[in-house]
Short mmCIF file of C-alpha atoms in Angstrom, two decimals:
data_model
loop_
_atom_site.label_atom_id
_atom_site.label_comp_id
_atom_site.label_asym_id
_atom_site.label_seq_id
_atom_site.Cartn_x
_atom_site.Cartn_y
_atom_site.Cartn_z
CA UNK A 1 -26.03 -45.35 52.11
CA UNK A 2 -28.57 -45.80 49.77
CA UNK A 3 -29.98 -42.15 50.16
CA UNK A 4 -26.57 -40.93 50.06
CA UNK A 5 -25.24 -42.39 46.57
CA UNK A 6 -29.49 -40.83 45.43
CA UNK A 7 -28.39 -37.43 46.30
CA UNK A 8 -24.79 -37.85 44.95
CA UNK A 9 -26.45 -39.30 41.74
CA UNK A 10 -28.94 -36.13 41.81
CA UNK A 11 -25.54 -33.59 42.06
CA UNK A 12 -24.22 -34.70 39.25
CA UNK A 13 -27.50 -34.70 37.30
CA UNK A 14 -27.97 -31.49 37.93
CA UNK A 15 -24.59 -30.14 37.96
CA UNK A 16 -24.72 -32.07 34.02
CA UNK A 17 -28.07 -30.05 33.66
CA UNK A 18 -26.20 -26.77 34.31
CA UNK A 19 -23.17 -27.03 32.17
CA UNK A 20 -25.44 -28.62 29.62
CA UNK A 21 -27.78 -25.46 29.63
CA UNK A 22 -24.70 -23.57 30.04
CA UNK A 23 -23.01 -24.66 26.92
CA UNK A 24 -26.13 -24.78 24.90
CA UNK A 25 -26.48 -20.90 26.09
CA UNK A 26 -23.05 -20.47 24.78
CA UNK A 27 -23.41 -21.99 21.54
CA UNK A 28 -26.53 -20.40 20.69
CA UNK A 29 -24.94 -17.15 21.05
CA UNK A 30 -22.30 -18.36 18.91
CA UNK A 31 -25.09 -19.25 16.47
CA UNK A 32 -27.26 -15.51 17.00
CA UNK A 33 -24.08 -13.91 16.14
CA UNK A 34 -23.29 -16.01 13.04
CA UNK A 35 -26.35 -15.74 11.90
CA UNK A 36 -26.75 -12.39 12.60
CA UNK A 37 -23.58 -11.46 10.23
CA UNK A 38 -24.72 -12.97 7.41
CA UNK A 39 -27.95 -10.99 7.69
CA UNK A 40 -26.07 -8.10 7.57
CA UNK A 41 -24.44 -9.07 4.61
CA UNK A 42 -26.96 -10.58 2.30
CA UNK A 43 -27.37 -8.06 0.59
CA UNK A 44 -23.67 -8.20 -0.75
CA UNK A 45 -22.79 -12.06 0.15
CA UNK A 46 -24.79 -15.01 1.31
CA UNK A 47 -23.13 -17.19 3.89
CA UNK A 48 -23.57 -20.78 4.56
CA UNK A 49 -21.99 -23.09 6.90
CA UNK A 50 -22.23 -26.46 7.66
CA UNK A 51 -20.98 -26.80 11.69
CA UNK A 52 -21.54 -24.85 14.81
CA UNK A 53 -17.83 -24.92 16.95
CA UNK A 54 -18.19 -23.83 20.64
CA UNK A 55 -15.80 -24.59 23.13
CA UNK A 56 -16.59 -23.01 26.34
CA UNK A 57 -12.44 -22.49 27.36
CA UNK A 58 -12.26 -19.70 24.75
CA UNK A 59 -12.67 -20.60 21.20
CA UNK A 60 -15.74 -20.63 18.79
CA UNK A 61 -16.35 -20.51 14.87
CA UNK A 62 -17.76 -22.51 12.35
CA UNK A 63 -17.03 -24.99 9.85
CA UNK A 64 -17.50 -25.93 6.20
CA UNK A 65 -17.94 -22.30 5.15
CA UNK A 66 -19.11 -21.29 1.70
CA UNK A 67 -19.40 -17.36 0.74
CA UNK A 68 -20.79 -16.49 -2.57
CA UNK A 69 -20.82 -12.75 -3.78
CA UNK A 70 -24.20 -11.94 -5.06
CA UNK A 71 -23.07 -9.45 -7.31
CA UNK A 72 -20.56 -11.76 -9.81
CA UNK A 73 -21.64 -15.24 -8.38
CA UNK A 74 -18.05 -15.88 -6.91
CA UNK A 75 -17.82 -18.80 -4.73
CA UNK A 76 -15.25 -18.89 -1.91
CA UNK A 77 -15.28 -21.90 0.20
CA UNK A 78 -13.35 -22.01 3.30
CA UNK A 79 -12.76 -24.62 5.60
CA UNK A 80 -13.02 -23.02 8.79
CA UNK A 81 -12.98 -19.86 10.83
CA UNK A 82 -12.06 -19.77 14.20
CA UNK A 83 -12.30 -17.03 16.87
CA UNK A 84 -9.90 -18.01 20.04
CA UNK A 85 -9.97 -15.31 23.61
CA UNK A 86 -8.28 -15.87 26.71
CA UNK A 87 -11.94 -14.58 27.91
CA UNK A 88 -14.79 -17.46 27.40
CA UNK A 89 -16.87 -14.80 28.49
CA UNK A 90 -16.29 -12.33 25.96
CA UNK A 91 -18.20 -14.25 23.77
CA UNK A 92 -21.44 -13.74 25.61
CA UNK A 93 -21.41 -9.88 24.57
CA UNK A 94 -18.76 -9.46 22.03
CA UNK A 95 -20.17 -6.52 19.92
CA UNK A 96 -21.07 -4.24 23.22
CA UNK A 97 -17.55 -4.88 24.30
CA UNK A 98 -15.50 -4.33 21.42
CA UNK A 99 -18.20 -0.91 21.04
CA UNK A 100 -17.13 -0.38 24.51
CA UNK A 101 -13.52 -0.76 24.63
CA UNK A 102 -13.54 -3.74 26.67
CA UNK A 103 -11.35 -5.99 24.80
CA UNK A 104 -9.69 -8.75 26.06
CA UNK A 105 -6.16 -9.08 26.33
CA UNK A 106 -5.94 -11.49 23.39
CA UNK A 107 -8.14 -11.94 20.55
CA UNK A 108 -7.19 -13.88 17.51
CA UNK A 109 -9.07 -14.22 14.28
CA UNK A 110 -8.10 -17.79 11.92
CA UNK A 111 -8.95 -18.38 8.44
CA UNK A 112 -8.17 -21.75 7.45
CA UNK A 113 -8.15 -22.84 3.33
CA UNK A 114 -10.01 -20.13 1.84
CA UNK A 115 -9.91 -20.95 -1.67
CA UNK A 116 -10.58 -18.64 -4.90
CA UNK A 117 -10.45 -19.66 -8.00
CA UNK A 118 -8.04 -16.99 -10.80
CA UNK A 119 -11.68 -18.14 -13.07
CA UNK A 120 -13.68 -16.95 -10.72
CA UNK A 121 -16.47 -13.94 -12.25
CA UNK A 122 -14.47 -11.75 -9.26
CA UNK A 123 -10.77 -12.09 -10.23
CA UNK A 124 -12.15 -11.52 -14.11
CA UNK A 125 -13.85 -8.40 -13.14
CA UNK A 126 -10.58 -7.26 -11.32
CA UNK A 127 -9.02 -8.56 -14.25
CA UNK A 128 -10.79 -6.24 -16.55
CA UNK A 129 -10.43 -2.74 -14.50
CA UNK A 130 -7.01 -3.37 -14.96
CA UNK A 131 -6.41 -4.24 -18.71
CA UNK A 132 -8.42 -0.90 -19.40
CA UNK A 133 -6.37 1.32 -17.23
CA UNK A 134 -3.69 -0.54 -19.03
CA UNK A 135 -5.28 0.63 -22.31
CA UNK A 136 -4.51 4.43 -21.48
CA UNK A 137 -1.04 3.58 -21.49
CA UNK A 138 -0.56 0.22 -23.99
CA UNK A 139 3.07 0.61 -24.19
CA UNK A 140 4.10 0.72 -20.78
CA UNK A 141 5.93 -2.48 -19.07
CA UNK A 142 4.98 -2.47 -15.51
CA UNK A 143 8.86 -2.51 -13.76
CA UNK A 144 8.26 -5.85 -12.21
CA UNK A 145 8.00 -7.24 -15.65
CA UNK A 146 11.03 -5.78 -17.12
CA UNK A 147 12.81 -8.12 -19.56
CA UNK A 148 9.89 -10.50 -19.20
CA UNK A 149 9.94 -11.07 -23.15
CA UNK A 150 6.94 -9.05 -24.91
CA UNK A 151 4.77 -9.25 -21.53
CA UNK A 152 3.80 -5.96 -19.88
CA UNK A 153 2.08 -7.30 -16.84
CA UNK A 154 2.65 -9.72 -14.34
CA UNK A 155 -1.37 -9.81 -14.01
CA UNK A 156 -3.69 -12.74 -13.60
CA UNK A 157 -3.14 -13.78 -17.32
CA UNK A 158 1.02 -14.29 -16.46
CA UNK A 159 -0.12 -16.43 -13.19
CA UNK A 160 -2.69 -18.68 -15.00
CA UNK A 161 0.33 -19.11 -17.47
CA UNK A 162 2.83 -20.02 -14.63
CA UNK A 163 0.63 -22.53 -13.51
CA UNK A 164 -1.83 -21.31 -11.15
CA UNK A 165 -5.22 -22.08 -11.22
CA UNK A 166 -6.58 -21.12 -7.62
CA UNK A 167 -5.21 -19.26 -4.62
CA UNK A 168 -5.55 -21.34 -1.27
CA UNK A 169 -4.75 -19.36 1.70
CA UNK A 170 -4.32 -19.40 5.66
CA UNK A 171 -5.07 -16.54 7.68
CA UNK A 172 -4.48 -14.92 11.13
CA UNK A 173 -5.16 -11.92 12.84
CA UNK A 174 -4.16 -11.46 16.27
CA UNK A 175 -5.17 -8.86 18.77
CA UNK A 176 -3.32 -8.04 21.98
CA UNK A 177 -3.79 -5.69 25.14
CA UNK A 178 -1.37 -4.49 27.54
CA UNK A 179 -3.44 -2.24 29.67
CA UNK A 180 -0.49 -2.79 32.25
CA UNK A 181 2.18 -0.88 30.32
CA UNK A 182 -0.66 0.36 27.73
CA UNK A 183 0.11 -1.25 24.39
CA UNK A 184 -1.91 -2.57 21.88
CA UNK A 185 -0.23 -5.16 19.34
CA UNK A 186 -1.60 -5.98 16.26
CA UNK A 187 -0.38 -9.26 14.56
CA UNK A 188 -1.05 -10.76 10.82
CA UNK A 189 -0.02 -14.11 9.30
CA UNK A 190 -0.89 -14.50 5.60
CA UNK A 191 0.27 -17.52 3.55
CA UNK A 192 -0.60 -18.82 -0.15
CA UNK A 193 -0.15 -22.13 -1.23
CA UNK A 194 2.76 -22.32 -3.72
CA UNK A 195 3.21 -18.57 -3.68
CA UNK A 196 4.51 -17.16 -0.32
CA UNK A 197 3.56 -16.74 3.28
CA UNK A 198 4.06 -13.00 5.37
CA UNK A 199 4.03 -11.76 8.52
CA UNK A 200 3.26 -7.85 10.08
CA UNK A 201 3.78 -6.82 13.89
CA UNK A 202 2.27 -3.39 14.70
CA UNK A 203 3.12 -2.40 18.42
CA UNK A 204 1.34 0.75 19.48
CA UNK A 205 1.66 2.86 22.94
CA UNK A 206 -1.36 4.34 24.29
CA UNK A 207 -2.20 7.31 26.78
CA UNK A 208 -5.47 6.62 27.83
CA UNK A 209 -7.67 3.32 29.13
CA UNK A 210 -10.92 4.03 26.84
CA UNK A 211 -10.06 1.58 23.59
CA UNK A 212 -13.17 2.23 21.99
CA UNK A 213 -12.58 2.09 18.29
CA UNK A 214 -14.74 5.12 18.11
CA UNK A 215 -12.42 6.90 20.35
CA UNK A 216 -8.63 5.35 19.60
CA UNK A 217 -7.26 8.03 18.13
CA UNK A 218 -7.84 10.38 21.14
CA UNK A 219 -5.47 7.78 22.66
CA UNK A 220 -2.20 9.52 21.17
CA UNK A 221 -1.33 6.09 19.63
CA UNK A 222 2.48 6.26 19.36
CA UNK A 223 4.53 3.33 16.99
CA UNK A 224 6.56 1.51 19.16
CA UNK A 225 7.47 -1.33 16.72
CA UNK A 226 6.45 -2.54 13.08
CA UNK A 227 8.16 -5.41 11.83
CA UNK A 228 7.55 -7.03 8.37
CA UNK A 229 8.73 -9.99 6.74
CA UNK A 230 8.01 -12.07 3.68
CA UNK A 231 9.37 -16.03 2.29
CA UNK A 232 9.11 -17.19 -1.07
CA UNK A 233 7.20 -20.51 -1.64
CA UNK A 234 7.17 -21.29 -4.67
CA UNK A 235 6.43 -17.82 -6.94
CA UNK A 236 10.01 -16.71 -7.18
CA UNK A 237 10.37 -20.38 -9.41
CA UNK A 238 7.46 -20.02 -11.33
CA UNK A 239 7.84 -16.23 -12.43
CA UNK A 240 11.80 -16.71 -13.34
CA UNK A 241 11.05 -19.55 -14.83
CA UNK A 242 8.10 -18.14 -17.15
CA UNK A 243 9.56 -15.08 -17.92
CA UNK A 244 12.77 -16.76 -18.99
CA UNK A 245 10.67 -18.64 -21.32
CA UNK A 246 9.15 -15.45 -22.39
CA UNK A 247 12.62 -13.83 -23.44
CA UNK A 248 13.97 -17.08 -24.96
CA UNK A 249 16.49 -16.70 -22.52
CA UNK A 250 17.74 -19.12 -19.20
CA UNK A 251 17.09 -17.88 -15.49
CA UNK A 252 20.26 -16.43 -14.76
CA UNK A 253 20.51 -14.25 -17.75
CA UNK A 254 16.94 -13.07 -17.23
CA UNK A 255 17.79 -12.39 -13.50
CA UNK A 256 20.61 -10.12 -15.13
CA UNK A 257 18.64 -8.44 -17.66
CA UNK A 258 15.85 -7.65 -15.33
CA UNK A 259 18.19 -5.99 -12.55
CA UNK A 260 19.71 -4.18 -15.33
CA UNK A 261 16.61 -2.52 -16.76
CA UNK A 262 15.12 -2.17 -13.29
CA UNK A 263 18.60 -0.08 -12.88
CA UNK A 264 17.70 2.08 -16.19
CA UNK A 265 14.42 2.56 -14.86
CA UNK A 266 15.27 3.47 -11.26
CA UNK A 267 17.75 6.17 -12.23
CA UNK A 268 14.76 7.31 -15.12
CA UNK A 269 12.99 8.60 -12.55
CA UNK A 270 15.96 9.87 -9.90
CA UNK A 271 16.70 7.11 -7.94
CA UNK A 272 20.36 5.59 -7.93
CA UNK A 273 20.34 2.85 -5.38
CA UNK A 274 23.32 1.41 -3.64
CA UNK A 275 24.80 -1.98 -4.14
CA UNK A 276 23.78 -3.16 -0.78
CA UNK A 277 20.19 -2.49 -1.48
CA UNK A 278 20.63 -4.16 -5.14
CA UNK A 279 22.04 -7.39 -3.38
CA UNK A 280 19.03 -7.13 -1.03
CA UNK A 281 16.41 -7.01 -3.82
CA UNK A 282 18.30 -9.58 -5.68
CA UNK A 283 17.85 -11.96 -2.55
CA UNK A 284 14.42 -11.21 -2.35
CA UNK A 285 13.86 -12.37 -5.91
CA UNK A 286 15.59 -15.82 -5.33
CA UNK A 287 14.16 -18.82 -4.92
CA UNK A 288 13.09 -18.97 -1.11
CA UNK A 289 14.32 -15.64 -0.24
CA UNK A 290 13.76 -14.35 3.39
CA UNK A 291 13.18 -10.98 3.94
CA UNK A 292 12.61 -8.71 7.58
CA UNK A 293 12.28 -5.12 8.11
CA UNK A 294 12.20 -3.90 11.99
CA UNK A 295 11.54 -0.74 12.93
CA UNK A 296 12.14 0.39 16.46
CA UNK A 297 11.74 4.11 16.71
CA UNK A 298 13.09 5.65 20.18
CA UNK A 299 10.73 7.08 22.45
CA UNK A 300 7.80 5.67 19.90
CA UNK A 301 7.05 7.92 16.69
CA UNK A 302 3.86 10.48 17.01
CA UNK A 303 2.41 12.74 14.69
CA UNK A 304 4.76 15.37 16.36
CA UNK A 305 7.57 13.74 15.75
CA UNK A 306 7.16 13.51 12.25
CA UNK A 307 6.30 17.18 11.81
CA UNK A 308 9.81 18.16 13.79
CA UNK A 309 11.71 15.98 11.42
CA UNK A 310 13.73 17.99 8.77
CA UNK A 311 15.34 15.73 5.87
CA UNK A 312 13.93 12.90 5.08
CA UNK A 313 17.08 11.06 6.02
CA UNK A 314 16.62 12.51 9.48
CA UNK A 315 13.35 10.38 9.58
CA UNK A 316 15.01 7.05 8.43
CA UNK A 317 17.62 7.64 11.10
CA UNK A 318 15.01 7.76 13.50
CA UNK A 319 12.99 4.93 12.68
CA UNK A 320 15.66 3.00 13.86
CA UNK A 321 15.86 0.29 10.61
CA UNK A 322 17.62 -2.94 11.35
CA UNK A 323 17.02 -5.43 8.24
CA UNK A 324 17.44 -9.72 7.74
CA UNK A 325 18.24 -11.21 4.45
CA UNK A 326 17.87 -15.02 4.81
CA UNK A 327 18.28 -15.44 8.16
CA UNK A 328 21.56 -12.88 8.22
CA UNK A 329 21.59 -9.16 9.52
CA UNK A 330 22.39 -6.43 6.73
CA UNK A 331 24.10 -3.41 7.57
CA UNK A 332 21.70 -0.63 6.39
CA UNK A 333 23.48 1.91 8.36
CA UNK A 334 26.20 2.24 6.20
CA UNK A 335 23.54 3.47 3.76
CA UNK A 336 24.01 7.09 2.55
CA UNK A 337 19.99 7.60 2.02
CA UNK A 338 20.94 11.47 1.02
CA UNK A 339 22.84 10.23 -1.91
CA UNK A 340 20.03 8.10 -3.40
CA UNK A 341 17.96 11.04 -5.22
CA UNK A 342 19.92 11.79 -8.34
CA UNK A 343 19.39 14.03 -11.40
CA UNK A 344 16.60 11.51 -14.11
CA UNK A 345 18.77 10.06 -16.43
CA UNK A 346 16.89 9.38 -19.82
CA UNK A 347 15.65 5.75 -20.52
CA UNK A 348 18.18 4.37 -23.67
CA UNK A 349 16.12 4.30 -26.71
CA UNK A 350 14.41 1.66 -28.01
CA UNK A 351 17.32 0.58 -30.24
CA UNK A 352 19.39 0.22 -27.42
CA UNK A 353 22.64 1.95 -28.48
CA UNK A 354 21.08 5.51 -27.82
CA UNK A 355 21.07 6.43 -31.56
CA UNK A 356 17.79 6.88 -32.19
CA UNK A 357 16.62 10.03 -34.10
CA UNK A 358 20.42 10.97 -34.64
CA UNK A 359 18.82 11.44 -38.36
CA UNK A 360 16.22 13.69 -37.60
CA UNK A 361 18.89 15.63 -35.10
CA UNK A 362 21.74 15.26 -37.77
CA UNK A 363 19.41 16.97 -40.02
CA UNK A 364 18.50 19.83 -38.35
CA UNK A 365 22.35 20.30 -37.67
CA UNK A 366 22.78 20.42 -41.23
CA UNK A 367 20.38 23.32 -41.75
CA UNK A 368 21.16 25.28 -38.97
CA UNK A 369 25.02 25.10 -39.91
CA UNK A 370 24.51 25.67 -43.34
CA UNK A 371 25.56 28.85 -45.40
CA UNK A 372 22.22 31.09 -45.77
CA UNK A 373 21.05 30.46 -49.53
CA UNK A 374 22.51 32.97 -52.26
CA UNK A 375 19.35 35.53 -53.30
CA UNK A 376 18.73 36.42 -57.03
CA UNK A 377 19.96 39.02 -59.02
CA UNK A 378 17.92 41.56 -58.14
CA UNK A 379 16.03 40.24 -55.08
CA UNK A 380 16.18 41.27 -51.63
CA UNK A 381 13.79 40.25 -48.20
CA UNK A 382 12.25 43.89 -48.00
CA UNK A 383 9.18 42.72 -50.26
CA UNK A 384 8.78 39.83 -48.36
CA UNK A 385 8.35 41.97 -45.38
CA UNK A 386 6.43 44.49 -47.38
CA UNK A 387 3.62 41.42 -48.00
CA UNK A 388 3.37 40.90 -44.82
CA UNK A 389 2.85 44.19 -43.34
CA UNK A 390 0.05 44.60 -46.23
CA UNK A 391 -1.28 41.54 -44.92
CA UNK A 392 -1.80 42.29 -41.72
CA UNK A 393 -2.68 45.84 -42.57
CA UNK A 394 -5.77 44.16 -44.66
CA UNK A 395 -6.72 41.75 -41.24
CA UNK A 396 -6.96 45.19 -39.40
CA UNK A 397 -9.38 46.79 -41.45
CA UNK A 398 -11.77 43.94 -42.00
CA UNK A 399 -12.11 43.44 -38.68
CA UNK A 400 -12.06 47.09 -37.70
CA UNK A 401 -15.16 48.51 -35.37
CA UNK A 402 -16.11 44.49 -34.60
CA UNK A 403 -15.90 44.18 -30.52
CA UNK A 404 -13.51 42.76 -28.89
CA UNK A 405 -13.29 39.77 -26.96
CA UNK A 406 -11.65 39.79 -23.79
CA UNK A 407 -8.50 37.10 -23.63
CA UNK A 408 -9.02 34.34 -21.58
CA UNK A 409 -7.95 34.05 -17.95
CA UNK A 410 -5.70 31.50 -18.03
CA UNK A 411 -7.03 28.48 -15.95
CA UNK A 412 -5.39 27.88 -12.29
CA UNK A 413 -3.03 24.99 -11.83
CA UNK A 414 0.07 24.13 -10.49
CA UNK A 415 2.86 26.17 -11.26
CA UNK A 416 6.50 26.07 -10.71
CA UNK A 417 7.51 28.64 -8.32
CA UNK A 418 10.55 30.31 -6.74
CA UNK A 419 11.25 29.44 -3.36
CA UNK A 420 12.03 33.54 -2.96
CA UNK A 421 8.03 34.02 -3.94
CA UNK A 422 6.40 31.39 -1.54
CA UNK A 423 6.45 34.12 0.80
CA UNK A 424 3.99 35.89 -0.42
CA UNK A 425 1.84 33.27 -1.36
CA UNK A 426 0.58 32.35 1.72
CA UNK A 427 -2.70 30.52 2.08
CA UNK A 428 -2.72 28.37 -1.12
CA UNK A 429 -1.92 24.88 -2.31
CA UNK A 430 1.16 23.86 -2.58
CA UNK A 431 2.96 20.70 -3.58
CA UNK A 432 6.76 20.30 -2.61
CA UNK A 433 9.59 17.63 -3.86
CA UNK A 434 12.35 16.99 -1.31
CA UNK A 435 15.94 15.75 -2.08
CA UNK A 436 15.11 12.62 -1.31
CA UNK A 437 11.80 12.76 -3.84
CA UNK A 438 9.69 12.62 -0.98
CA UNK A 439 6.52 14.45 -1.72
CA UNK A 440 4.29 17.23 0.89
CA UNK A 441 1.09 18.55 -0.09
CA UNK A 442 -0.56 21.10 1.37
CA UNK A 443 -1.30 24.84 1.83
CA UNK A 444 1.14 27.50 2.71
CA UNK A 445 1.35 28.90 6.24
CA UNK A 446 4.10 31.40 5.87
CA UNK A 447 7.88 30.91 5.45
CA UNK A 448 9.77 32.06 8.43
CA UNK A 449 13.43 33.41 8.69
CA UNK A 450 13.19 33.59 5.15
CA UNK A 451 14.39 29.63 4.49
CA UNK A 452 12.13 27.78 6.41
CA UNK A 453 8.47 26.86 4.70
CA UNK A 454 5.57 25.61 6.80
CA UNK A 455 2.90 23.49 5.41
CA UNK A 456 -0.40 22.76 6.46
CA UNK A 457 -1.47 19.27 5.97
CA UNK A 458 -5.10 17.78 7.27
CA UNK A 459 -5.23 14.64 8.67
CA UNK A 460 -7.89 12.77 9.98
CA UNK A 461 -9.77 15.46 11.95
CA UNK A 462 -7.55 17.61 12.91
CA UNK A 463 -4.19 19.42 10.92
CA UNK A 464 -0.50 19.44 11.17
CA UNK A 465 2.32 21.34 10.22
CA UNK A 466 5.34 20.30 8.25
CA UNK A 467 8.51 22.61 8.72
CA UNK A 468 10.62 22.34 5.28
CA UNK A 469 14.24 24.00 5.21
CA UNK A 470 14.83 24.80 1.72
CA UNK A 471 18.04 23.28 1.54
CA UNK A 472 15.85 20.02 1.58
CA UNK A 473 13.27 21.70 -1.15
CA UNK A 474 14.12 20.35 -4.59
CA UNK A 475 11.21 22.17 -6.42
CA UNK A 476 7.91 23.99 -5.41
CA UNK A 477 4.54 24.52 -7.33
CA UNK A 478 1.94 26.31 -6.42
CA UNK A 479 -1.73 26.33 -7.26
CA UNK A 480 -2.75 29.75 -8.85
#
């Protein structure tokens, strides 16, 4: 009895021993990789970290996290980062199998509390970049601050002034196979504390096993899904409240005002939107508003698909939108996306009753309407013309017998063109405007039947061609 409870008592030592050298094995790799990323990036970044976390059903990271950019001296602590698989063993190897395609079939990536400060020498460097490309243009309003009292920018200066001081945030990235039925799904969770959280759902179809990043595309990736959403926590307050303050004005009549000039703006630049999409804008824009867009496209949507598409409503249709406003479904169908391009309708001017410059136009009115002036006794417009033909008689002989220089070519650029002459053009650059303002750029292939143009677009390593009817062509220019 004695010897048996020895060798029992010698199992379980070394069974302990085992898992013990086991899970040290495990967390040192943990460690070697760690370690091995900040290497990587010290040139950039230098990482520190004050916890190791292993756990051998799946999940590893670290803890007590501090990044500091090297460049700026940015600090941006975090509280953790965790790495979770349904595949302990994936963490043995997990650069050779990611390089390999061997993913599992779920990986999920977790930021928890990342923290940067709006003083930070990274946000005022950001900061900077944009107030000089504002200085190009110092009297635009950007359209989200429209009837925001004299500001022109809801940039980091408007946030520090609403209150906020740092941005805390919670991450997640989520990674999932289906080598079954051969999708991929690709999830994000973002949230800010006091600002907003959102959410992204990318579902992809695949032809092919090999899931090697280096080799995806040859996959035919197809969308099968892409949902979006976004909740207010606390920014919709803070900006209606601040730029109420701004226009000396309360919330609701800012709320007005802004929708209005967003309006003028919109249809500035061609765009007349419906009332439905106004009401879902304005229920963005209040206080806690809910917002999802799903789209299911039949069949999934390829490269192909998009290149046999003719209007761009065609291509909304078959996206297959569905859309939530707080919780409640909106009808988008009813939506007559044709109709939204309109003819620019000129901003009001400044005064606001469209009156300014009627001066300057009533006077040259005036002169054009006005009876030619009475001549002289005596006088007549022939000398007039005689002083000028003397004039230009003396130019010709002083510079008679110098060479001449050869005009100018005159530079190539774009160049509206006829859609009867793109034809003939074939082979060059082109950049076309749809009904719907929907841009193509490209080169011309050749128009066939006479009314149908096909463009030549590159993408990634390859090319495609976009058939355009020119019903759907609102202009054309061409670069010659």
């Amino acid at each position: 009895m004695r010897k048996l409870a020895m060798r029992f008592f010698i199992l379980v030592l070394l069974l302990a021993l085992v898992l013990g050298g086991a899970y040290g094995f495990y967390w040192y790799q943990v460690k070697s990789f760690v370690d091995d990323l900040s290497a990587q990036v010290s040139g950039q970044a230098q990482i520190e970290y004050s916890a190791i976390y292993a756990d051998p059903r799946g999940e590893v990271g670290v803890d007590g996290v501090s990044i500091t950019l090297k460049q700026d001296g940015t600090r941006i602590p975090v509280e953790s980062i965790r790495v979770r698989s349904d595949d302990p063993f994936f963490f043995f190897n997990p650069r050779g199998r990611i390089e390999s395609g061997d993913w599992p079939a779920q990986l999920n990536l977790y930021v928890k509390q990342a923290q940067l400060s709006l003083n930070s020498g990274l946000v005022k460097t950001l900061e900077q970049q944009a107030a000089n490309a504002a200085e190009m243009n110092p009297l635009a309003v950007s359209p989200d601050a429209l009837a925001c009292g004299d500001v022109q920018q809801l940039d980091v200066a408007a946030m520090r002034e609403m209150g906020y001081s740092r941005i805390t945030s919670d991450f997640v990235l989520g990674f999932d196979v289906d080598r079954y039925n051969q999708r991929i799904s690709i999830n994000t969770d973002f949230s800010a504390n006091g600002m907003g959280s959102s959410t992204a759902e990318i579902e992809f179809s695949v032809v092919s096993d090999d899931l090697a990043p280096a080799r995806l595309l040859a996959a035919n990736p197809r969308l099968r899904k892409l949902e979006v959403s976004y909740t207010d926590g606390g920014y919709n307050v803070r900006r209606n409240r601040f730029c109420a303050e701004q226009a000396g004005v309360d919330v609701e009549t800012y709320r007005a005002e802004h929708q209005r000039l967003m309006e003028q703006w919109l249809l500035s630049v061609g765009v007349d939107l419906p009332e439905l999409l106004w009401d879902i804008y304005s229920g963005i824009n209040e206080p806690g508003g809910r917002f999802t867009l799903t789209m299911r496209p039949p069949g999934g949507l390829g490269a192909e698909v998009m290149a046999a598409m003719g209007a761009p409503a065609q291509l909304i249709e078959r996206l297959n939108i569905a859309v939530r406003l707080n919780g409640q479904p909106v009808a988008i169908n009813s939506i007559d996306w044709a109709g939204i391009q309109v003819d620019p309708v000129p901003l009001p001017s400044a005064g606001g009753d469209g009156d300014a410059g009627e001066g300057e136009a009533g006077q040259v009115a005036d002169a054009a309407d006005a009876p030619e002036a009475e001549s002289a006794p005596g006088e007549s417009e022939e000398p007039s013309e005689t002083v000028a033909q003397d004039t230009e008689a003396d130019e010709d002989d002083l510079f008679r017998g110098m060479p001449q220089r050869e005009p100018e070519p005159e530079p190539k650029r774009y160049r509206e063109t006829a859609l009867a002459q793109l034809g003939g053009l074939a082979g060059l650059p082109v950049r076309v405007r749809t009904d719907l303002g929907n841009k193509f750029e490209g080169k011309i292939v050749e128009v066939q039947g006479g009314s149908t143009l096909l463009i030549e677009q590159r993408v990634d390593r390859g090319v495609i061609t976009y058939p355009l009817e020119f019903s759907q062509i609102r202009s054309a220019e061409v670069y010659h």
